[in-house]
mmCIF file of C-alpha atoms in Angstrom:
data_model
loop_
_atom_site.group_PDB
_atom_site.id
_atom_site.type_symbol
_atom_site.label_atom_id
_atom_site.label_comp_id
_atom_site.label_asym_id
_atom_site.label_seq_id
_atom_site.Cartn_x
_atom_site.Cartn_y
_atom_site.Cartn_z
ATOM 1 C CA ARG T 1 13.797 -30.700 -8.275
ATOM 2 C CA MET T 2 12.449 -32.609 -5.282
ATOM 3 C CA SER T 3 14.040 -35.523 -3.486
ATOM 4 C CA LYS T 4 12.003 -38.305 -1.898
ATOM 5 C CA GLU T 5 13.228 -40.524 0.923
ATOM 6 C CA LYS T 6 10.919 -43.305 2.013
ATOM 7 C CA TYR T 7 10.680 -43.574 5.801
ATOM 8 C CA GLY T 8 13.520 -41.088 6.051
ATOM 9 C CA LYS T 9 12.456 -39.313 9.259
ATOM 10 C CA GLU T 10 10.074 -39.767 12.130
ATOM 11 C CA CYS T 11 7.071 -37.525 12.484
ATOM 12 C CA LYS T 12 7.645 -34.760 15.027
ATOM 13 C CA ILE T 13 4.128 -35.256 16.401
ATOM 14 C CA CYS T 14 3.395 -38.994 16.429
ATOM 15 C CA ALA T 15 7.041 -40.170 16.195
ATOM 16 C CA ARG T 16 6.222 -42.658 13.412
ATOM 17 C CA PRO T 17 8.484 -42.918 10.328
ATOM 18 C CA PHE T 18 7.130 -41.340 7.167
ATOM 19 C CA THR T 19 8.228 -40.462 3.641
ATOM 20 C CA VAL T 20 10.206 -37.221 3.580
ATOM 21 C CA PHE T 21 10.192 -34.797 0.644
ATOM 22 C CA ARG T 22 12.942 -32.187 0.354
ATOM 23 C CA TRP T 23 13.204 -29.316 -2.150
ATOM 24 C CA CYS T 24 14.522 -25.787 -2.660
ATOM 25 C CA PRO T 25 11.708 -23.268 -3.225
ATOM 26 C CA GLY T 26 13.834 -20.754 -5.151
ATOM 27 C CA THR T 27 17.135 -19.004 -5.664
ATOM 28 C CA ARG T 28 18.939 -17.947 -2.493
ATOM 29 C CA MET T 29 16.363 -19.866 -0.434
ATOM 30 C CA ARG T 30 16.944 -22.587 2.120
ATOM 31 C CA PHE T 31 15.932 -26.192 1.517
ATOM 32 C CA LYS T 32 12.534 -27.151 2.909
ATOM 33 C CA LYS T 33 11.269 -30.582 3.922
ATOM 34 C CA THR T 34 8.136 -32.159 5.320
ATOM 35 C CA GLU T 35 8.083 -32.172 9.117
ATOM 36 C CA VAL T 36 4.987 -34.234 9.998
ATOM 37 C CA CYS T 37 3.358 -37.266 8.410
ATOM 38 C CA GLN T 38 0.286 -37.158 6.203
ATOM 39 C CA THR T 39 -1.974 -38.571 8.905
ATOM 40 C CA CYS T 40 -1.119 -35.816 11.398
ATOM 41 C CA SER T 41 -1.486 -33.134 8.730
ATOM 42 C CA LYS T 42 -4.901 -34.442 7.586
ATOM 43 C CA MET T 43 -6.159 -34.649 11.159
ATOM 44 C CA LYS T 44 -5.602 -30.891 11.517
ATOM 45 C CA ASN T 45 -5.931 -29.944 7.811
ATOM 46 C CA VAL T 46 -2.526 -28.242 7.855
ATOM 47 C CA CYS T 47 0.577 -28.167 5.673
ATOM 48 C CA GLN T 48 3.179 -30.849 6.364
ATOM 49 C CA THR T 49 5.969 -28.257 6.341
ATOM 50 C CA CYS T 50 4.754 -24.953 7.833
ATOM 51 C CA LEU T 51 1.809 -26.398 9.863
ATOM 52 C CA LEU T 52 -0.516 -23.587 8.768
ATOM 53 C CA ASP T 53 -4.159 -24.169 7.909
ATOM 54 C CA LEU T 54 -4.608 -25.116 4.248
ATOM 55 C CA GLU T 55 -7.758 -23.026 3.781
ATOM 56 C CA TYR T 56 -6.887 -19.760 5.536
ATOM 57 C CA GLY T 57 -3.090 -19.888 5.849
ATOM 58 C CA LEU T 58 -3.350 -19.216 9.595
ATOM 59 C CA PRO T 59 -1.976 -20.995 12.672
ATOM 60 C CA ILE T 60 -4.099 -23.760 14.188
ATOM 61 C CA GLN T 61 -4.757 -21.782 17.370
ATOM 62 C CA VAL T 62 -6.232 -18.882 15.380
ATOM 63 C CA ARG T 63 -8.292 -21.262 13.230
ATOM 64 C CA ASP T 64 -9.733 -23.117 16.221
ATOM 65 C CA THR T 65 -10.524 -19.843 18.007
ATOM 66 C CA GLY T 66 -12.357 -18.475 14.966
ATOM 67 C CA LEU T 67 -14.389 -21.662 14.465
ATOM 68 C CA ASP T 68 -14.930 -22.069 18.233
ATOM 69 C CA ILE T 69 -13.704 -25.654 18.362
ATOM 70 C CA LYS T 70 -11.459 -27.377 20.882
ATOM 71 C CA ASP T 71 -9.778 -30.458 19.521
ATOM 72 C CA ASP T 72 -7.981 -32.238 22.368
ATOM 73 C CA VAL T 73 -5.442 -34.465 20.682
ATOM 74 C CA PRO T 74 -3.882 -36.843 23.253
ATOM 75 C CA LYS T 75 -0.219 -36.304 24.015
ATOM 76 C CA SER T 76 0.707 -39.582 25.728
ATOM 77 C CA ASP T 77 2.203 -42.335 23.577
ATOM 78 C CA VAL T 78 -0.487 -45.003 24.040
ATOM 79 C CA ASN T 79 -3.458 -42.679 23.652
ATOM 80 C CA LYS T 80 -1.789 -40.929 20.754
ATOM 81 C CA GLU T 81 -1.321 -44.227 18.899
ATOM 82 C CA TYR T 82 -4.943 -45.233 19.449
ATOM 83 C CA TYR T 83 -6.209 -41.805 18.387
ATOM 84 C CA THR T 84 -4.055 -41.867 15.250
ATOM 85 C CA GLN T 85 -5.335 -45.316 14.219
ATOM 86 C CA ASN T 86 -8.947 -44.165 14.528
ATOM 87 C CA ALA T 87 -8.144 -41.028 12.544
ATOM 88 C CA GLU T 88 -6.521 -43.087 9.772
ATOM 89 C CA ARG T 89 -9.618 -45.308 9.576
ATOM 90 C CA GLU T 90 -11.871 -42.256 9.325
ATOM 91 C CA ILE T 91 -9.639 -40.680 6.657
ATOM 92 C CA GLY T 92 -9.701 -43.913 4.652
ATOM 93 C CA ASN T 93 -13.506 -44.009 4.678
ATOM 94 C CA SER T 94 -13.827 -40.373 3.520
ATOM 95 C CA ASP T 95 -13.354 -38.967 0.033
ATOM 96 C CA GLY T 96 -10.413 -36.814 1.150
ATOM 97 C CA THR T 97 -12.016 -33.482 0.222
ATOM 98 C CA ARG T 98 -13.240 -32.601 3.720
ATOM 99 C CA PRO T 99 -11.395 -32.522 7.054
ATOM 100 C CA VAL T 100 -12.141 -35.219 9.606
ATOM 101 C CA GLY T 101 -12.904 -35.085 13.304
ATOM 102 C CA LEU T 102 -14.267 -31.988 14.997
ATOM 103 C CA LEU T 103 -12.891 -29.787 12.232
ATOM 104 C CA GLY T 104 -15.111 -31.474 9.673
ATOM 105 C CA LYS T 105 -18.198 -30.778 11.795
ATOM 106 C CA ALA T 106 -17.305 -27.118 12.429
ATOM 107 C CA PRO T 107 -19.048 -24.254 10.593
ATOM 108 C CA SER T 108 -17.757 -23.589 7.103
ATOM 109 C CA SER T 109 -16.376 -20.087 7.684
ATOM 110 C CA SER T 110 -15.817 -17.365 10.225
ATOM 111 C CA GLU T 111 -15.788 -13.588 9.836
ATOM 112 C CA MET T 112 -12.592 -13.238 11.855
ATOM 113 C CA LEU T 113 -10.823 -15.878 9.758
ATOM 114 C CA LEU T 114 -11.893 -14.220 6.517
ATOM 115 C CA LYS T 115 -10.464 -10.927 7.756
ATOM 116 C CA LEU T 116 -7.143 -12.451 8.806
ATOM 117 C CA ALA T 117 -6.774 -14.909 5.914
ATOM 118 C CA ARG T 118 -3.605 -14.528 3.843
ATOM 119 C CA THR T 119 -4.262 -14.306 0.108
ATOM 120 C CA THR T 120 -0.696 -13.807 -1.164
ATOM 121 C CA PRO T 121 2.381 -16.010 -0.695
ATOM 122 C CA TYR T 122 4.722 -15.187 2.172
ATOM 123 C CA TYR T 123 8.162 -15.772 0.671
ATOM 124 C CA LYS T 124 10.090 -14.557 3.725
ATOM 125 C CA ARG T 125 9.296 -17.909 5.284
ATOM 126 C CA ASN T 126 11.710 -19.527 2.812
ATOM 127 C CA ARG T 127 14.726 -17.333 3.559
ATOM 128 C CA PRO T 128 17.928 -18.956 4.833
ATOM 129 C CA HIS T 129 18.768 -18.945 8.504
ATOM 130 C CA ILE T 130 21.115 -16.335 9.966
ATOM 131 C CA CYS T 131 24.819 -17.187 9.793
ATOM 132 C CA SER T 132 26.052 -17.669 13.358
ATOM 133 C CA PHE T 133 29.686 -17.243 12.262
ATOM 134 C CA TRP T 134 28.857 -13.838 10.711
ATOM 135 C CA VAL T 135 27.199 -12.726 13.960
ATOM 136 C CA LYS T 136 30.474 -13.557 15.773
ATOM 137 C CA GLY T 137 32.501 -11.875 13.013
ATOM 138 C CA GLU T 138 34.190 -15.102 11.896
ATOM 139 C CA CYS T 139 32.457 -15.919 8.569
ATOM 140 C CA LYS T 140 35.027 -16.036 5.749
ATOM 141 C CA ARG T 141 32.805 -17.171 2.877
ATOM 142 C CA GLY T 142 31.485 -13.719 1.989
ATOM 143 C CA GLU T 143 28.866 -13.737 -0.762
ATOM 144 C CA GLU T 144 29.224 -17.491 -1.220
ATOM 145 C CA CYS T 145 27.804 -18.111 2.254
ATOM 146 C CA PRO T 146 24.366 -19.768 1.896
ATOM 147 C CA TYR T 147 23.147 -18.205 5.150
ATOM 148 C CA ARG T 148 21.911 -14.694 5.791
ATOM 149 C CA HIS T 149 24.355 -12.060 6.973
ATOM 150 C CA GLU T 150 21.919 -10.086 9.126
ATOM 151 C CA LYS T 151 21.624 -9.198 12.764
ATOM 152 C CA PRO T 152 19.378 -11.587 14.708
ATOM 153 C CA THR T 153 16.145 -10.397 16.254
ATOM 154 C CA ASP T 154 15.798 -9.449 19.872
ATOM 155 C CA PRO T 155 16.031 -12.637 21.979
ATOM 156 C CA ASP T 156 13.279 -11.238 24.228
ATOM 157 C CA ASP T 157 10.897 -11.109 21.245
ATOM 158 C CA PRO T 158 8.161 -13.752 21.724
ATOM 159 C CA LEU T 159 8.354 -14.643 18.026
ATOM 160 C CA ALA T 160 11.948 -15.777 18.504
ATOM 161 C CA ASP T 161 10.798 -18.721 20.646
ATOM 162 C CA GLN T 162 8.507 -20.989 18.600
ATOM 163 C CA ASN T 163 7.857 -24.687 19.092
ATOM 164 C CA ILE T 164 6.479 -27.005 16.416
ATOM 165 C CA LYS T 165 4.424 -29.020 18.920
ATOM 166 C CA ASP T 166 2.867 -25.879 20.390
ATOM 167 C CA ARG T 167 2.002 -24.804 16.836
ATOM 168 C CA TYR T 168 0.370 -28.163 16.103
ATOM 169 C CA TYR T 169 -1.597 -28.472 19.343
ATOM 170 C CA GLY T 170 -2.630 -24.802 19.230
ATOM 171 C CA ILE T 171 -1.280 -23.740 22.629
ATOM 172 C CA ASN T 172 1.169 -20.964 23.574
ATOM 173 C CA ASP T 173 1.779 -20.019 19.922
ATOM 174 C CA PRO T 174 3.296 -16.490 19.800
ATOM 175 C CA VAL T 175 2.348 -16.026 16.149
ATOM 176 C CA ALA T 176 -1.273 -16.896 16.942
ATOM 177 C CA ASP T 177 -1.326 -14.476 19.892
ATOM 178 C CA LYS T 178 -0.090 -11.700 17.620
ATOM 179 C CA LEU T 179 -2.794 -12.404 15.029
ATOM 180 C CA LEU T 180 -5.551 -12.585 17.638
ATOM 181 C CA LYS T 181 -4.505 -9.202 19.034
ATOM 182 C CA ARG T 182 -4.574 -7.781 15.527
ATOM 183 C CA ALA T 183 -8.101 -9.144 15.012
ATOM 184 C CA SER T 184 -9.331 -7.416 18.166
ATOM 185 C CA THR T 185 -8.066 -4.019 16.971
ATOM 186 C CA MET T 186 -9.139 -4.194 13.320
ATOM 187 C CA PRO T 187 -11.108 -1.177 12.024
ATOM 188 C CA ARG T 188 -14.863 -1.259 11.628
ATOM 189 C CA LEU T 189 -17.023 0.141 8.854
ATOM 190 C CA ASP T 190 -19.391 2.784 10.234
ATOM 191 C CA THR T 191 -22.799 3.119 8.597
ATOM 192 C CA PRO T 192 -23.432 6.660 7.247
ATOM 193 C CA GLU T 193 -26.265 8.657 8.761
ATOM 194 C CA ASP T 194 -27.626 9.680 5.355
ATOM 195 C CA LYS T 195 -30.239 7.029 4.574
ATOM 196 C CA THR T 196 -30.214 7.893 0.867
ATOM 197 C CA ILE T 197 -26.747 6.359 0.413
ATOM 198 C CA THR T 198 -27.117 2.896 -1.105
ATOM 199 C CA THR T 199 -23.763 2.731 -2.953
ATOM 200 C CA LEU T 200 -20.668 0.785 -1.947
ATOM 201 C CA TYR T 201 -17.140 1.562 -3.110
ATOM 202 C CA VAL T 202 -14.971 -1.426 -4.050
ATOM 203 C CA GLY T 203 -11.234 -0.706 -4.452
ATOM 204 C CA GLY T 204 -8.079 -2.597 -5.357
ATOM 205 C CA MET T 205 -9.700 -4.537 -8.187
ATOM 206 C CA GLY T 206 -6.814 -4.676 -10.646
ATOM 207 C CA ASP T 207 -7.367 -5.674 -14.266
ATOM 208 C CA THR T 208 -8.659 -9.213 -13.785
ATOM 209 C CA ILE T 209 -12.027 -8.706 -12.043
ATOM 210 C CA SER T 210 -15.027 -8.226 -14.324
ATOM 211 C CA ASP T 211 -18.505 -6.801 -13.831
ATOM 212 C CA ALA T 212 -20.048 -10.281 -13.817
ATOM 213 C CA GLU T 213 -17.806 -11.441 -10.974
ATOM 214 C CA LEU T 214 -18.805 -8.447 -8.855
ATOM 215 C CA ARG T 215 -22.481 -9.099 -9.509
ATOM 216 C CA ASN T 216 -22.078 -12.779 -8.677
ATOM 217 C CA HIS T 217 -20.871 -11.815 -5.203
ATOM 218 C CA PHE T 218 -23.157 -8.877 -4.389
ATOM 219 C CA TYR T 219 -26.452 -10.124 -5.844
ATOM 220 C CA GLN T 220 -26.934 -12.427 -2.817
ATOM 221 C CA PHE T 221 -27.506 -9.401 -0.562
ATOM 222 C CA GLY T 222 -30.288 -7.789 -2.590
ATOM 223 C CA GLU T 223 -31.278 -6.235 -5.887
ATOM 224 C CA ILE T 224 -28.472 -4.329 -7.614
ATOM 225 C CA ARG T 225 -29.480 -1.160 -9.434
ATOM 226 C CA THR T 226 -26.216 -0.268 -11.211
ATOM 227 C CA THR T 227 -22.620 -1.445 -11.334
ATOM 228 C CA THR T 228 -19.976 1.056 -12.467
ATOM 229 C CA ILE T 229 -16.346 0.050 -12.966
ATOM 230 C CA VAL T 230 -13.699 2.796 -13.173
ATOM 231 C CA GLN T 231 -10.863 0.919 -14.847
ATOM 232 C CA ARG T 232 -8.429 3.832 -14.641
ATOM 233 C CA GLN T 233 -8.608 3.923 -10.847
ATOM 234 C CA GLN T 234 -9.172 0.153 -10.489
ATOM 235 C CA CYS T 235 -12.342 0.560 -8.460
ATOM 236 C CA ALA T 236 -16.084 0.025 -8.802
ATOM 237 C CA PHE T 237 -19.335 1.413 -7.395
ATOM 238 C CA ILE T 238 -22.184 -0.969 -6.547
ATOM 239 C CA GLN T 239 -25.558 0.723 -6.088
ATOM 240 C CA PHE T 240 -28.309 -1.303 -4.434
ATOM 241 C CA ALA T 241 -32.029 -0.756 -4.747
ATOM 242 C CA THR T 242 -32.585 -0.627 -0.969
ATOM 243 C CA ARG T 243 -30.600 0.624 1.988
ATOM 244 C CA GLN T 244 -31.091 -2.667 3.842
ATOM 245 C CA ALA T 245 -29.374 -4.616 1.059
ATOM 246 C CA ALA T 246 -26.455 -2.152 1.033
ATOM 247 C CA GLU T 247 -25.971 -2.444 4.810
ATOM 248 C CA LEU T 248 -26.011 -6.239 4.619
ATOM 249 C CA ALA T 249 -23.483 -6.242 1.774
ATOM 250 C CA ALA T 250 -21.184 -3.841 3.648
ATOM 251 C CA GLU T 251 -21.343 -5.948 6.804
ATOM 252 C CA LYS T 252 -20.646 -9.242 5.026
ATOM 253 C CA SER T 253 -17.942 -7.906 2.678
ATOM 254 C CA PHE T 254 -15.880 -5.438 4.733
ATOM 255 C CA ASN T 255 -12.314 -6.815 5.103
ATOM 256 C CA LYS T 256 -13.603 -10.206 3.890
ATOM 257 C CA LEU T 257 -14.135 -9.818 0.145
ATOM 258 C CA ILE T 258 -11.678 -11.931 -1.887
ATOM 259 C CA ILE T 259 -12.202 -12.383 -5.640
ATOM 260 C CA ASN T 260 -9.682 -14.155 -7.881
ATOM 261 C CA GLY T 261 -7.208 -14.219 -5.009
ATOM 262 C CA ARG T 262 -7.323 -10.426 -4.510
ATOM 263 C CA ARG T 263 -8.493 -8.868 -1.250
ATOM 264 C CA LEU T 264 -10.783 -5.979 -2.159
ATOM 265 C CA THR T 265 -11.504 -2.848 -0.131
ATOM 266 C CA VAL T 266 -15.171 -2.162 0.611
ATOM 267 C CA LYS T 267 -16.349 1.250 1.822
ATOM 268 C CA TRP T 268 -19.529 3.285 1.800
ATOM 269 C CA GLY T 269 -20.042 5.723 -1.055
ATOM 270 C CA ARG T 270 -20.760 9.408 -0.576
ATOM 271 C CA SER T 271 -24.037 11.150 -1.309
ATOM 272 C CA GLN T 272 -24.327 13.563 -4.230
ATOM 273 C CA ALA T 273 -25.235 16.444 -1.891
ATOM 274 C CA ALA T 274 -22.158 15.917 0.253
ATOM 275 C CA ARG T 275 -19.898 15.795 -2.782
ATOM 276 C CA GLY T 276 -21.462 18.993 -4.159
ATOM 277 C CA LYS T 277 -20.831 20.908 -0.943
ATOM 278 C CA GLU T 278 -17.210 19.852 -0.621
ATOM 279 C CA ALA T 279 -14.751 22.225 -2.216
ATOM 280 C CA TYR T 280 -11.740 20.828 -3.962
ATOM 281 C CA GLN T 281 -8.681 21.231 -1.809
ATOM 282 C CA ASP T 282 -5.284 22.085 -3.202
ATOM 283 C CA GLY T 283 -3.205 18.981 -3.692
ATOM 284 C CA VAL T 284 -6.086 16.557 -2.967
ATOM 285 C CA SER T 285 -7.627 14.396 -5.674
ATOM 286 C CA GLU T 286 -11.281 13.431 -5.985
ATOM 287 C CA MET T 287 -10.586 10.133 -4.201
ATOM 288 C CA GLY T 288 -9.158 12.005 -1.204
ATOM 289 C CA THR T 289 -5.519 11.059 -1.741
ATOM 290 C CA ARG T 290 -2.750 13.584 -1.266
ATOM 291 C CA LEU T 291 -0.966 14.476 -4.520
ATOM 292 C CA ASP T 292 2.722 15.311 -4.628
ATOM 293 C CA PRO T 293 3.629 18.712 -6.173
ATOM 294 C CA VAL T 294 5.132 18.621 -9.654
ATOM 295 C CA PRO T 295 8.693 19.967 -9.595
ATOM 296 C CA GLY T 296 9.753 22.722 -12.008
ATOM 297 C CA LEU T 297 6.428 24.542 -12.259
ATOM 298 C CA PRO T 298 6.541 28.364 -11.856
ATOM 299 C CA GLY T 299 5.015 29.924 -8.809
ATOM 300 C CA ALA T 300 1.896 32.045 -8.713
ATOM 301 C CA LEU T 301 2.118 35.382 -10.531
ATOM 302 C CA PRO T 302 1.632 38.587 -8.515
ATOM 303 C CA PRO T 303 -1.693 40.352 -9.044
ATOM 304 C CA PRO T 304 -1.606 43.225 -11.600
ATOM 305 C CA PRO T 305 -2.095 46.814 -10.419
ATOM 306 C CA ALA T 306 -5.613 48.127 -10.374
ATOM 307 C CA LEU T 307 -4.914 51.130 -12.673
ATOM 308 C CA GLU T 308 -2.114 52.045 -15.020
ATOM 309 C CA GLU T 309 -1.525 55.227 -13.081
ATOM 310 C CA ASP T 310 -0.706 53.155 -9.999
ATOM 311 C CA ALA T 311 2.077 51.241 -11.792
ATOM 312 C CA PRO T 312 5.614 52.285 -10.808
ATOM 313 C CA THR T 313 7.446 54.446 -13.351
ATOM 314 C CA ASN T 314 10.950 54.067 -11.933
ATOM 315 C CA TYR T 315 12.357 52.137 -14.921
ATOM 316 C CA PHE T 316 16.005 52.956 -14.111
ATOM 317 C CA ASN T 317 16.099 51.795 -10.474
ATOM 318 C CA LEU T 318 16.809 55.284 -9.249
ATOM 319 C CA ASP T 319 17.177 55.936 -5.570
ATOM 320 C CA PRO T 320 13.797 57.184 -4.333
ATOM 321 C CA GLY T 321 15.552 59.438 -1.804
ATOM 322 C CA THR T 322 17.369 61.399 -4.512
ATOM 323 C CA SER T 323 15.804 64.710 -5.520
ATOM 324 C CA PRO T 324 14.522 64.607 -9.111
ATOM 325 C CA ASN T 325 15.693 68.211 -9.714
ATOM 326 C CA VAL T 326 19.363 67.207 -9.731
ATOM 327 C CA MET T 327 19.093 64.140 -11.952
ATOM 328 C CA ASN T 328 19.904 64.807 -15.578
ATOM 329 C CA ILE T 329 19.046 61.911 -17.857
ATOM 330 C CA SER T 330 20.129 61.698 -21.440
ATOM 331 C CA LEU T 331 18.844 58.688 -23.307
ATOM 332 C CA PRO T 332 20.972 57.273 -26.119
ATOM 333 C CA PRO T 333 19.452 57.069 -29.590
ATOM 334 C CA PRO T 334 17.485 53.975 -30.519
ATOM 335 C CA PRO T 335 19.448 51.035 -31.888
ATOM 336 C CA GLY T 336 20.037 51.199 -35.641
ATOM 337 C CA ILE T 337 20.361 55.017 -35.793
ATOM 338 C CA ASN T 338 23.779 56.640 -36.034
ATOM 339 C CA PRO T 339 24.636 58.962 -33.155
ATOM 340 C CA PRO T 340 24.630 62.721 -33.957
ATOM 341 C CA PRO T 341 27.958 64.457 -34.593
ATOM 342 C CA PRO T 342 29.823 66.061 -31.685
ATOM 343 C CA GLY T 343 28.197 69.224 -30.450
ATOM 344 C CA PHE T 344 24.757 68.163 -31.623
ATOM 345 C CA GLY T 345 23.973 65.636 -28.945
ATOM 346 C CA ALA T 346 20.602 65.068 -27.472
ATOM 347 C CA PRO T 347 19.466 67.882 -25.206
ATOM 348 C CA MET T 348 19.671 67.412 -21.479
ATOM 349 C CA PHE T 349 16.535 67.912 -19.419
ATOM 350 C CA HIS T 350 15.535 67.845 -15.778
ATOM 351 C CA MET T 351 12.939 65.296 -14.641
ATOM 352 C CA GLY T 352 11.357 67.133 -11.783
ATOM 353 C CA SER T 353 11.638 70.754 -12.947
ATOM 354 C CA MET T 354 9.738 70.387 -16.211
ATOM 355 C CA GLY T 355 6.215 71.568 -16.659
ATOM 356 C CA PRO T 356 3.625 69.683 -18.598
ATOM 357 C CA PRO T 357 5.089 67.472 -21.317
ATOM 358 C CA PRO T 358 5.242 69.016 -24.787
ATOM 359 C CA PRO T 359 3.098 67.647 -27.569
ATOM 360 C CA MET T 360 4.193 64.430 -29.242
ATOM 361 C CA GLY T 361 5.438 66.200 -32.368
ATOM 362 C CA MET T 362 7.580 68.686 -30.397
ATOM 363 C CA ARG T 363 9.263 66.243 -27.975
ATOM 364 C CA PRO T 364 13.006 65.874 -28.373
ATOM 365 C CA PRO T 365 14.153 62.476 -29.695
ATOM 366 C CA GLY T 366 16.004 61.659 -26.510
ATOM 367 C CA HIS T 367 12.844 61.767 -24.457
ATOM 368 C CA ILE T 368 11.280 58.743 -26.156
ATOM 369 C CA HIS T 369 11.347 55.607 -23.958
ATOM 370 C CA TYR T 370 12.377 52.434 -25.720
ATOM 371 C CA PRO T 371 11.620 49.108 -23.962
ATOM 372 C CA SER T 372 14.883 47.690 -25.265
ATOM 373 C CA GLN T 373 16.738 50.241 -23.169
ATOM 374 C CA ASP T 374 15.062 49.120 -19.950
ATOM 375 C CA PRO T 375 17.906 48.270 -17.488
ATOM 376 C CA GLN T 376 15.714 45.635 -15.808
ATOM 377 C CA ARG T 377 15.319 43.524 -18.951
ATOM 378 C CA MET T 378 17.134 40.181 -19.226
ATOM 379 C CA GLY T 379 20.782 40.627 -20.143
ATOM 380 C CA ALA T 380 20.826 44.369 -19.559
ATOM 381 C CA HIS T 381 23.277 44.154 -16.643
ATOM 382 C CA ALA T 382 25.665 41.927 -18.563
ATOM 383 C CA ALA T 383 25.584 44.254 -21.574
ATOM 384 C CA ARG T 384 26.158 47.259 -19.382
ATOM 385 C CA HIS T 385 29.170 45.684 -17.699
ATOM 386 C CA GLY T 386 30.523 44.720 -21.124
ATOM 387 C CA ASP T 387 30.264 48.335 -22.321
#
């Protein structure tokens, strides 16, 4: 719901009374209201509440710097009144779709403004103010308090000192200074040395951008040979017929391409030769992103021995330092066979003092090795302790 109060406040720029609108933008948000009159907002093409440019969502100082205009609005009362009357006459004679004054005569767009333009809503602007009683430790309303219970920002932070008139006139705006510094340090798209590359990578497409919409934007730079959309990875590859068209498209679209309200990422593609020479790295996908390891997978198995003769034969974990001549081993009968009566047990034999093994038919039964009797098998230690 929105409340309307005719001539409820005076404009904070021209000091004339105007109709005030007040509303709550959402749950747990503070009430917002219009701060300047319609005439002042139309003169600068800004919002009546936040005083940001209606086309780019940027402060006036950033907008004027990008369009290279200098609109000197008078600040004295008499000159301000005269200037406002002329602006109202000009607004009344226009159709209302284009800005008036120097802004209406400025170029339509700027590369810097397209890079800095905000395409998504900034809901933090609607949060409640910080509770001053909570900061002093005296707030007793708890969760019912309509203000934020958070620590305030550093008072030395330039963003903590903002003035609505400085924002409107485009002077000494700390938010604008921060954005202009960001624009000066934004990354650049380097042209690859391989002249055979004529493909551009477009990322962050989502599910709403179609092939026709991509072609409608990129066909202005030159002939398009193929357009490939990879829906699973939400990206596309635009291949141009000439290298000159690809370079022009990369220059005009890098950090400036917005389709259906989505800012898309534009990069150069890679040549087939370069992709063939690159070896796949462990934990790196084809797109170059680092993949997290999957928990619970077994580790790598040890390599098998080269020959069976090289495999260890110490199945009983015997001490290697013990002499084999003094170790007598008597294996129990296989499971399922009754043990022999007393006095007819399996013969004892010495491991190291024997000659060549007897033939298979003449070997005593106790000499046969059964895998189920291996002490290293799973559960062997528990069974042995139970016995």
